[in-house]
Amino acid sequence: MILSLFALLAATDQMAPPAANSAPVEAASEIPSLSLPKSPVFLATGPRESTPKLTNFPKETTTSAPSGAAKNVKKNSRDRKKEKQDNETLKVIVPNASLKQRYDQCVNMIDRDPEQAAEIANTWRLSAGGVLANQCLGMAYVALGRYSAGVDSFEQAARESDLEHDGRSAIFWSQAGNAALANQDPGAARNAFDHALMSPVMPDKMRGNTLSDRARADVAVGDYAIARQDIDKALKLIPKDATAWLMSATLARHQGDLTRAKNDITEAEKFAPLDTHVSFEKGLIYALSGDKETAKSAWERTIRANPSAEIAEVARKALSEIDDMPANAATEPKSTAPKAP
């Protein structure tokens, strides 16, 4: 159902999904990231679109692991240089070629046949497959839409990783949090993201993404004040991330801070000028501000960018109603956003 413009402006949960602004990252030592379908609801249920699955591992074998905040996994010069260049995700060291091959086969099967991948991963798990078997199983469950089972598998991988003190558990906790968001369980998501953020070896970009993901869970439980804190922290770590700026603009709109909303949506446009969710959100912000012409222009860009998309249809509906919007509409949403407990 397409909401009317007035309903869109007053709704407390009508938020845009993340901007697809991140390019695939080529790296030889990253664990596959969880990739979940986009949701039409912004902070409440829709985890951000993650880095594509990467299944290549380093040839070197490293057994050292952090035992506390002051310890880091030892890396050779190539690993250190790569981490400085992309600062994307934690490194995963695979102990031998046979495990690498088994993991690759399991993960690669997900795109072709997730049911078969789940069977392969479960069989592997039952034969002491450990952390990577559980992670592959979680990814297969997510591909099947079995988000609750995915949460369980990712959490099991995280706990086993914690027991091994290998510094990788933040990846699995983050994946568990995203799966919980997809499962409409923001409480479990916040708990998982809390665990992930405890990691002392998480790179800045991953920490920023995790903070913005936790903000989705914050909003879903009505904790707007904490969501603002999480997004502001994220923006310091990932200042060129259009998704984070879009989230910040949308949250500011819901909190009635249209000045900040305008500033933040402008920042989002810098990094994702063609993104339909950015332009649609800009239309909502300027409609509330009484600037109907700017709102119309933004929604027209949304339609031109992808005429057949659902969001384009919503933009058409908004365009057809904006001239009937009352002059005092800008004051209405301020009383509709839930207050933080």
GROMACS .gro file of C-alpha atoms in nm:
model
  341
    1MET     CA    1   0.000   0.000   0.000
    2ILE     CA    2   0.130   0.344  -0.090
    3LEU     CA    3   0.099   0.590   0.195
    4SER     CA    4  -0.026   0.941   0.136
    5LEU     CA    5   0.220   1.228   0.162
    6PHE     CA    6   0.068   1.332   0.494
    7ALA     CA    7   0.112   0.981   0.632
    8LEU     CA    8   0.473   0.974   0.512
    9LEU     CA    9   0.550   1.302   0.680
   10ALA     CA   10   0.390   1.199   1.007
   11ALA     CA   11   0.498   0.834   1.023
   12THR     CA   12   0.758   0.742   1.282
   13ASP     CA   13   0.887   0.434   1.101
   14GLN     CA   14   0.889   0.535   0.733
   15MET     CA   15   1.260   0.560   0.682
   16ALA     CA   16   1.461   0.492   0.369
   17PRO     CA   17   1.694   0.192   0.334
   18PRO     CA   18   2.068   0.236   0.310
   19ALA     CA   19   2.226   0.398   0.010
   20ALA     CA   20   2.415   0.152  -0.206
   21ASN     CA   21   2.731   0.357  -0.208
   22SER     CA   22   3.004   0.112  -0.122
   23ALA     CA   23   3.203  -0.050  -0.398
   24PRO     CA   24   3.316  -0.414  -0.376
   25VAL     CA   25   3.635  -0.446  -0.178
   26GLU     CA   26   3.908  -0.659  -0.322
   27ALA     CA   27   4.108  -0.822  -0.047
   28ALA     CA   28   4.281  -1.151   0.002
   29SER     CA   29   4.226  -1.194   0.372
   30GLU     CA   30   3.872  -1.099   0.462
   31ILE     CA   31   3.598  -1.322   0.584
   32PRO     CA   32   3.275  -1.308   0.381
   33SER     CA   33   3.037  -1.043   0.506
   34LEU     CA   34   2.669  -1.103   0.550
   35SER     CA   35   2.458  -0.982   0.261
   36LEU     CA   36   2.091  -0.931   0.341
   37PRO     CA   37   1.810  -0.807   0.119
   38LYS     CA   38   1.719  -0.442   0.148
   39SER     CA   39   1.416  -0.350   0.353
   40PRO     CA   40   1.172  -0.066   0.275
   41VAL     CA   41   1.196   0.041   0.637
   42PHE     CA   42   1.509   0.233   0.725
   43LEU     CA   43   1.631   0.196   1.079
   44ALA     CA   44   1.375  -0.042   1.221
   45THR     CA   45   1.438  -0.363   1.031
   46GLY     CA   46   1.670  -0.309   0.738
   47PRO     CA   47   2.036  -0.393   0.787
   48ARG     CA   48   2.275  -0.210   0.562
   49GLU     CA   49   2.385  -0.374   0.241
   50SER     CA   50   2.716  -0.536   0.327
   51THR     CA   51   3.037  -0.593   0.140
   52PRO     CA   52   3.006  -0.875  -0.117
   53LYS     CA   53   3.123  -1.216  -0.002
   54LEU     CA   54   3.499  -1.252  -0.032
   55THR     CA   55   3.637  -1.600  -0.005
   56ASN     CA   56   4.009  -1.574  -0.073
   57PHE     CA   57   4.240  -1.625   0.220
   58PRO     CA   58   4.608  -1.550   0.275
   59LYS     CA   59   4.863  -1.816   0.200
   60GLU     CA   60   5.047  -1.748   0.523
   61THR     CA   61   4.948  -1.925   0.843
   62THR     CA   62   4.934  -1.729   1.167
   63THR     CA   63   4.846  -1.873   1.503
   64SER     CA   64   4.898  -1.576   1.732
   65ALA     CA   65   4.584  -1.408   1.865
   66PRO     CA   66   4.491  -1.119   2.093
   67SER     CA   67   4.444  -1.204   2.458
   68GLY     CA   68   4.342  -0.853   2.562
   69ALA     CA   69   4.304  -0.494   2.455
   70ALA     CA   70   4.682  -0.439   2.442
   71LYS     CA   71   4.752  -0.738   2.213
   72ASN     CA   72   4.701  -0.754   1.839
   73VAL     CA   73   4.737  -1.034   1.593
   74LYS     CA   74   5.083  -1.031   1.440
   75LYS     CA   75   5.083  -0.947   1.074
   76ASN     CA   76   5.351  -0.948   0.812
   77SER     CA   77   5.423  -0.625   0.626
   78ARG     CA   78   5.184  -0.709   0.340
   79ASP     CA   79   4.893  -0.760   0.579
   80ARG     CA   80   4.968  -0.436   0.764
   81LYS     CA   81   4.986  -0.241   0.440
   82LYS     CA   82   4.657  -0.390   0.317
   83GLU     CA   83   4.480  -0.313   0.643
   84LYS     CA   84   4.599   0.047   0.626
   85GLN     CA   85   4.474   0.078   0.267
   86ASP     CA   86   4.120  -0.049   0.305
   87ASN     CA   87   4.059  -0.064   0.682
   88GLU     CA   88   3.751  -0.266   0.599
   89THR     CA   89   3.722  -0.581   0.808
   90LEU     CA   90   3.911  -0.799   1.048
   91LYS     CA   91   4.157  -1.045   0.903
   92VAL     CA   92   4.090  -1.417   0.900
   93ILE     CA   93   4.377  -1.661   0.909
   94VAL     CA   94   4.304  -2.012   0.785
   95PRO     CA   95   4.529  -2.285   0.927
   96ASN     CA   96   4.554  -2.505   0.622
   97ALA     CA   97   4.463  -2.543   0.258
   98SER     CA   98   4.207  -2.819   0.312
   99LEU     CA   99   4.002  -2.601   0.548
  100LYS     CA  100   4.022  -2.313   0.303
  101GLN     CA  101   3.894  -2.537   0.024
  102ARG     CA  102   3.608  -2.671   0.235
  103TYR     CA  103   3.508  -2.323   0.342
  104ASP     CA  104   3.519  -2.193  -0.015
  105GLN     CA  105   3.302  -2.479  -0.136
  106CYS     CA  106   3.046  -2.418   0.137
  107VAL     CA  107   3.024  -2.042   0.082
  108ASN     CA  108   3.020  -2.066  -0.297
  109MET     CA  109   2.729  -2.309  -0.281
  110ILE     CA  110   2.509  -2.048  -0.108
  111ASP     CA  111   2.444  -1.850  -0.426
  112ARG     CA  112   2.378  -2.162  -0.631
  113ASP     CA  113   2.175  -2.370  -0.386
  114PRO     CA  114   2.135  -2.236  -0.030
  115GLU     CA  115   1.948  -2.548   0.082
  116GLN     CA  116   2.238  -2.764  -0.024
  117ALA     CA  117   2.482  -2.518   0.133
  118ALA     CA  118   2.295  -2.545   0.464
  119GLU     CA  119   2.319  -2.925   0.450
  120ILE     CA  120   2.690  -2.910   0.372
  121ALA     CA  121   2.755  -2.660   0.650
  122ASN     CA  122   2.551  -2.855   0.905
  123THR     CA  123   2.731  -3.180   0.824
  124TRP     CA  124   3.060  -2.997   0.858
  125ARG     CA  125   2.951  -2.842   1.186
  126LEU     CA  126   2.859  -3.181   1.331
  127SER     CA  127   3.203  -3.312   1.246
  128ALA     CA  128   3.373  -3.043   1.457
  129GLY     CA  129   3.373  -2.786   1.179
  130GLY     CA  130   3.395  -2.508   1.433
  131VAL     CA  131   3.374  -2.136   1.369
  132LEU     CA  132   3.374  -2.133   0.989
  133ALA     CA  133   3.119  -2.413   0.959
  134ASN     CA  134   2.881  -2.220   1.182
  135GLN     CA  135   2.939  -1.901   0.987
  136CYS     CA  136   2.868  -2.069   0.654
  137LEU     CA  137   2.556  -2.227   0.803
  138GLY     CA  138   2.438  -1.886   0.923
  139MET     CA  139   2.491  -1.734   0.579
  140ALA     CA  140   2.299  -2.018   0.417
  141TYR     CA  141   2.008  -1.971   0.658
  142VAL     CA  142   1.999  -1.599   0.584
  143ALA     CA  143   1.991  -1.671   0.209
  144LEU     CA  144   1.690  -1.894   0.279
  145GLY     CA  145   1.517  -1.626   0.485
  146ARG     CA  146   1.554  -1.833   0.802
  147TYR     CA  147   1.684  -1.541   0.999
  148SER     CA  148   1.630  -1.679   1.350
  149ALA     CA  149   1.834  -1.988   1.266
  150GLY     CA  150   2.093  -1.762   1.110
  151VAL     CA  151   2.120  -1.563   1.433
  152ASP     CA  152   2.180  -1.884   1.629
  153SER     CA  153   2.454  -2.000   1.392
  154PHE     CA  154   2.634  -1.667   1.387
  155GLU     CA  155   2.618  -1.641   1.765
  156GLN     CA  156   2.761  -1.991   1.797
  157ALA     CA  157   3.045  -1.894   1.564
  158ALA     CA  158   3.106  -1.581   1.772
  159ARG     CA  159   3.113  -1.771   2.100
  160GLU     CA  160   3.356  -2.028   1.965
  161SER     CA  161   3.571  -1.745   1.829
  162ASP     CA  162   3.562  -1.576   2.170
  163LEU     CA  163   3.679  -1.899   2.334
  164GLU     CA  164   3.969  -1.919   2.090
  165HIS     CA  165   4.060  -1.552   2.152
  166ASP     CA  166   4.133  -1.516   1.782
  167GLY     CA  167   4.003  -1.160   1.741
  168ARG     CA  168   3.741  -1.251   1.481
  169SER     CA  169   3.427  -1.272   1.689
  170ALA     CA  170   3.325  -0.914   1.610
  171ILE     CA  171   3.253  -1.021   1.253
  172PHE     CA  172   3.017  -1.296   1.365
  173TRP     CA  173   2.846  -1.085   1.630
  174SER     CA  174   2.785  -0.818   1.368
  175GLN     CA  175   2.637  -1.074   1.132
  176ALA     CA  176   2.417  -1.204   1.412
  177GLY     CA  177   2.296  -0.851   1.474
  178ASN     CA  178   2.205  -0.795   1.111
  179ALA     CA  179   2.023  -1.127   1.094
  180ALA     CA  180   1.832  -1.033   1.410
  181LEU     CA  181   1.730  -0.703   1.249
  182ALA     CA  182   1.600  -0.894   0.948
  183ASN     CA  183   1.415  -1.118   1.192
  184GLN     CA  184   1.246  -0.809   1.345
  185ASP     CA  185   1.416  -0.868   1.680
  186PRO     CA  186   1.589  -0.537   1.764
  187GLY     CA  187   1.659  -0.638   2.122
  188ALA     CA  188   1.867  -0.936   2.011
  189ALA     CA  189   2.028  -0.718   1.745
  190ARG     CA  190   2.140  -0.458   1.997
  191ASN     CA  191   2.284  -0.728   2.219
  192ALA     CA  192   2.481  -0.874   1.929
  193PHE     CA  193   2.611  -0.535   1.816
  194ASP     CA  194   2.711  -0.457   2.176
  195HIS     CA  195   2.924  -0.773   2.176
  196ALA     CA  196   3.079  -0.683   1.841
  197LEU     CA  197   3.174  -0.334   1.956
  198MET     CA  198   3.365  -0.477   2.253
  199SER     CA  199   3.636  -0.594   2.016
  200PRO     CA  200   3.966  -0.407   2.067
  201VAL     CA  201   4.089  -0.489   1.716
  202MET     CA  202   3.796  -0.372   1.503
  203PRO     CA  203   3.902  -0.137   1.221
  204ASP     CA  204   3.742   0.207   1.212
  205LYS     CA  205   3.522   0.143   0.910
  206MET     CA  206   3.381  -0.178   1.053
  207ARG     CA  207   3.322  -0.006   1.388
  208GLY     CA  208   3.144   0.281   1.215
  209ASN     CA  209   2.920   0.045   1.019
  210THR     CA  210   2.842  -0.153   1.333
  211LEU     CA  211   2.750   0.163   1.523
  212SER     CA  212   2.514   0.272   1.246
  213ASP     CA  213   2.363  -0.076   1.238
  214ARG     CA  214   2.309  -0.061   1.613
  215ALA     CA  215   2.131   0.270   1.560
  216ARG     CA  216   1.869   0.083   1.354
  217ALA     CA  217   1.799  -0.137   1.652
  218ASP     CA  218   1.793   0.168   1.880
  219VAL     CA  219   1.521   0.328   1.669
  220ALA     CA  220   1.325   0.005   1.646
  221VAL     CA  221   1.290   0.001   2.024
  222GLY     CA  222   1.211   0.375   2.034
  223ASP     CA  223   1.544   0.485   2.178
  224TYR     CA  224   1.604   0.785   1.952
  225ALA     CA  225   1.851   0.955   2.187
  226ILE     CA  226   2.085   0.657   2.188
  227ALA     CA  227   2.040   0.618   1.813
  228ARG     CA  228   2.160   0.976   1.770
  229GLN     CA  229   2.467   0.902   1.980
  230ASP     CA  230   2.549   0.591   1.779
  231ILE     CA  231   2.507   0.764   1.443
  232ASP     CA  232   2.718   1.062   1.551
  233LYS     CA  233   2.996   0.827   1.661
  234ALA     CA  234   2.968   0.641   1.332
  235LEU     CA  235   2.998   0.960   1.128
  236LYS     CA  236   3.331   1.038   1.293
  237LEU     CA  237   3.463   0.699   1.180
  238ILE     CA  238   3.304   0.683   0.834
  239PRO     CA  239   3.262   1.049   0.730
  240LYS     CA  240   3.229   0.966   0.360
  241ASP     CA  241   2.959   0.702   0.403
  242ALA     CA  242   2.634   0.808   0.233
  243THR     CA  243   2.437   0.550   0.428
  244ALA     CA  244   2.535   0.699   0.762
  245TRP     CA  245   2.452   1.053   0.647
  246LEU     CA  246   2.116   0.936   0.513
  247MET     CA  247   2.041   0.769   0.844
  248SER     CA  248   2.139   1.082   1.031
  249ALA     CA  249   1.921   1.303   0.811
  250THR     CA  250   1.621   1.075   0.851
  251LEU     CA  251   1.662   1.057   1.227
  252ALA     CA  252   1.695   1.437   1.246
  253ARG     CA  253   1.372   1.471   1.048
  254HIS     CA  254   1.192   1.243   1.290
  255GLN     CA  255   1.327   1.442   1.582
  256GLY     CA  256   1.200   1.764   1.425
  257ASP     CA  257   1.548   1.906   1.364
  258LEU     CA  258   1.503   2.011   1.001
  259THR     CA  259   1.815   2.227   0.997
  260ARG     CA  260   2.032   1.928   1.074
  261ALA     CA  261   1.827   1.708   0.843
  262LYS     CA  262   1.899   1.943   0.551
  263ASN     CA  263   2.268   1.954   0.631
  264ASP     CA  264   2.298   1.577   0.660
  265ILE     CA  265   2.101   1.496   0.346
  266THR     CA  266   2.330   1.737   0.159
  267GLU     CA  267   2.628   1.537   0.284
  268ALA     CA  268   2.459   1.213   0.173
  269GLU     CA  269   2.411   1.362  -0.175
  270LYS     CA  270   2.783   1.435  -0.202
  271PHE     CA  271   2.867   1.066  -0.173
  272ALA     CA  272   2.560   0.914  -0.341
  273PRO     CA  273   2.422   1.178  -0.582
  274LEU     CA  274   2.216   0.929  -0.782
  275ASP     CA  275   2.074   0.725  -0.495
  276THR     CA  276   1.693   0.721  -0.503
  277HIS     CA  277   1.654   0.690  -0.126
  278VAL     CA  278   1.869   0.997  -0.071
  279SER     CA  279   1.666   1.205  -0.315
  280PHE     CA  280   1.337   1.074  -0.176
  281GLU     CA  281   1.439   1.160   0.179
  282LYS     CA  282   1.548   1.505   0.063
  283GLY     CA  283   1.197   1.555  -0.074
  284LEU     CA  284   1.041   1.468   0.261
  285ILE     CA  285   1.273   1.700   0.450
  286TYR     CA  286   1.208   1.997   0.222
  287ALA     CA  287   0.835   1.930   0.208
  288LEU     CA  288   0.829   1.957   0.586
  289SER     CA  289   1.031   2.277   0.562
  290GLY     CA  290   0.771   2.432   0.333
  291ASP     CA  291   1.002   2.434   0.029
  292LYS     CA  292   0.771   2.256  -0.210
  293GLU     CA  293   0.974   2.330  -0.523
  294THR     CA  294   1.289   2.169  -0.384
  295ALA     CA  295   1.083   1.874  -0.263
  296LYS     CA  296   0.928   1.830  -0.605
  297SER     CA  297   1.266   1.846  -0.775
  298ALA     CA  298   1.405   1.580  -0.541
  299TRP     CA  299   1.113   1.344  -0.599
  300GLU     CA  300   1.132   1.396  -0.974
  301ARG     CA  301   1.497   1.284  -0.958
  302THR     CA  302   1.386   0.977  -0.766
  303ILE     CA  303   1.144   0.887  -1.043
  304ARG     CA  304   1.391   0.954  -1.326
  305ALA     CA  305   1.660   0.742  -1.162
  306ASN     CA  306   1.446   0.427  -1.154
  307PRO     CA  307   1.093   0.477  -1.292
  308SER     CA  308   0.977   0.122  -1.219
  309ALA     CA  309   1.097   0.105  -0.858
  310GLU     CA  310   0.853   0.101  -0.570
  311ILE     CA  311   1.008   0.415  -0.426
  312ALA     CA  312   0.942   0.594  -0.757
  313GLU     CA  313   0.575   0.509  -0.725
  314VAL     CA  314   0.573   0.652  -0.372
  315ALA     CA  315   0.742   0.965  -0.507
  316ARG     CA  316   0.471   0.999  -0.774
  317LYS     CA  317   0.206   0.974  -0.503
  318ALA     CA  318   0.382   1.241  -0.298
  319LEU     CA  319   0.410   1.472  -0.599
  320SER     CA  320   0.039   1.441  -0.665
  321GLU     CA  321  -0.042   1.551  -0.310
  322ILE     CA  322   0.223   1.805  -0.217
  323ASP     CA  323   0.029   2.108  -0.341
  324ASP     CA  324  -0.252   2.014  -0.102
  325MET     CA  325  -0.018   1.998   0.198
  326PRO     CA  326  -0.126   2.248   0.466
  327ALA     CA  327   0.108   2.534   0.551
  328ASN     CA  328   0.153   2.409   0.908
  329ALA     CA  329   0.247   2.055   0.805
  330ALA     CA  330   0.606   2.116   0.908
  331THR     CA  331   0.504   2.121   1.273
  332GLU     CA  332   0.306   1.799   1.271
  333PRO     CA  333   0.574   1.528   1.281
  334LYS     CA  334   0.741   1.675   1.589
  335SER     CA  335   0.471   1.533   1.810
  336THR     CA  336   0.464   1.192   1.643
  337ALA     CA  337   0.821   1.071   1.702
  338PRO     CA  338   0.841   0.847   2.011
  339LYS     CA  339   1.041   0.987   2.298
  340ALA     CA  340   1.346   0.800   2.417
  341PRO     CA  341   1.287   0.618   2.741
   0.00000   0.00000   0.00000
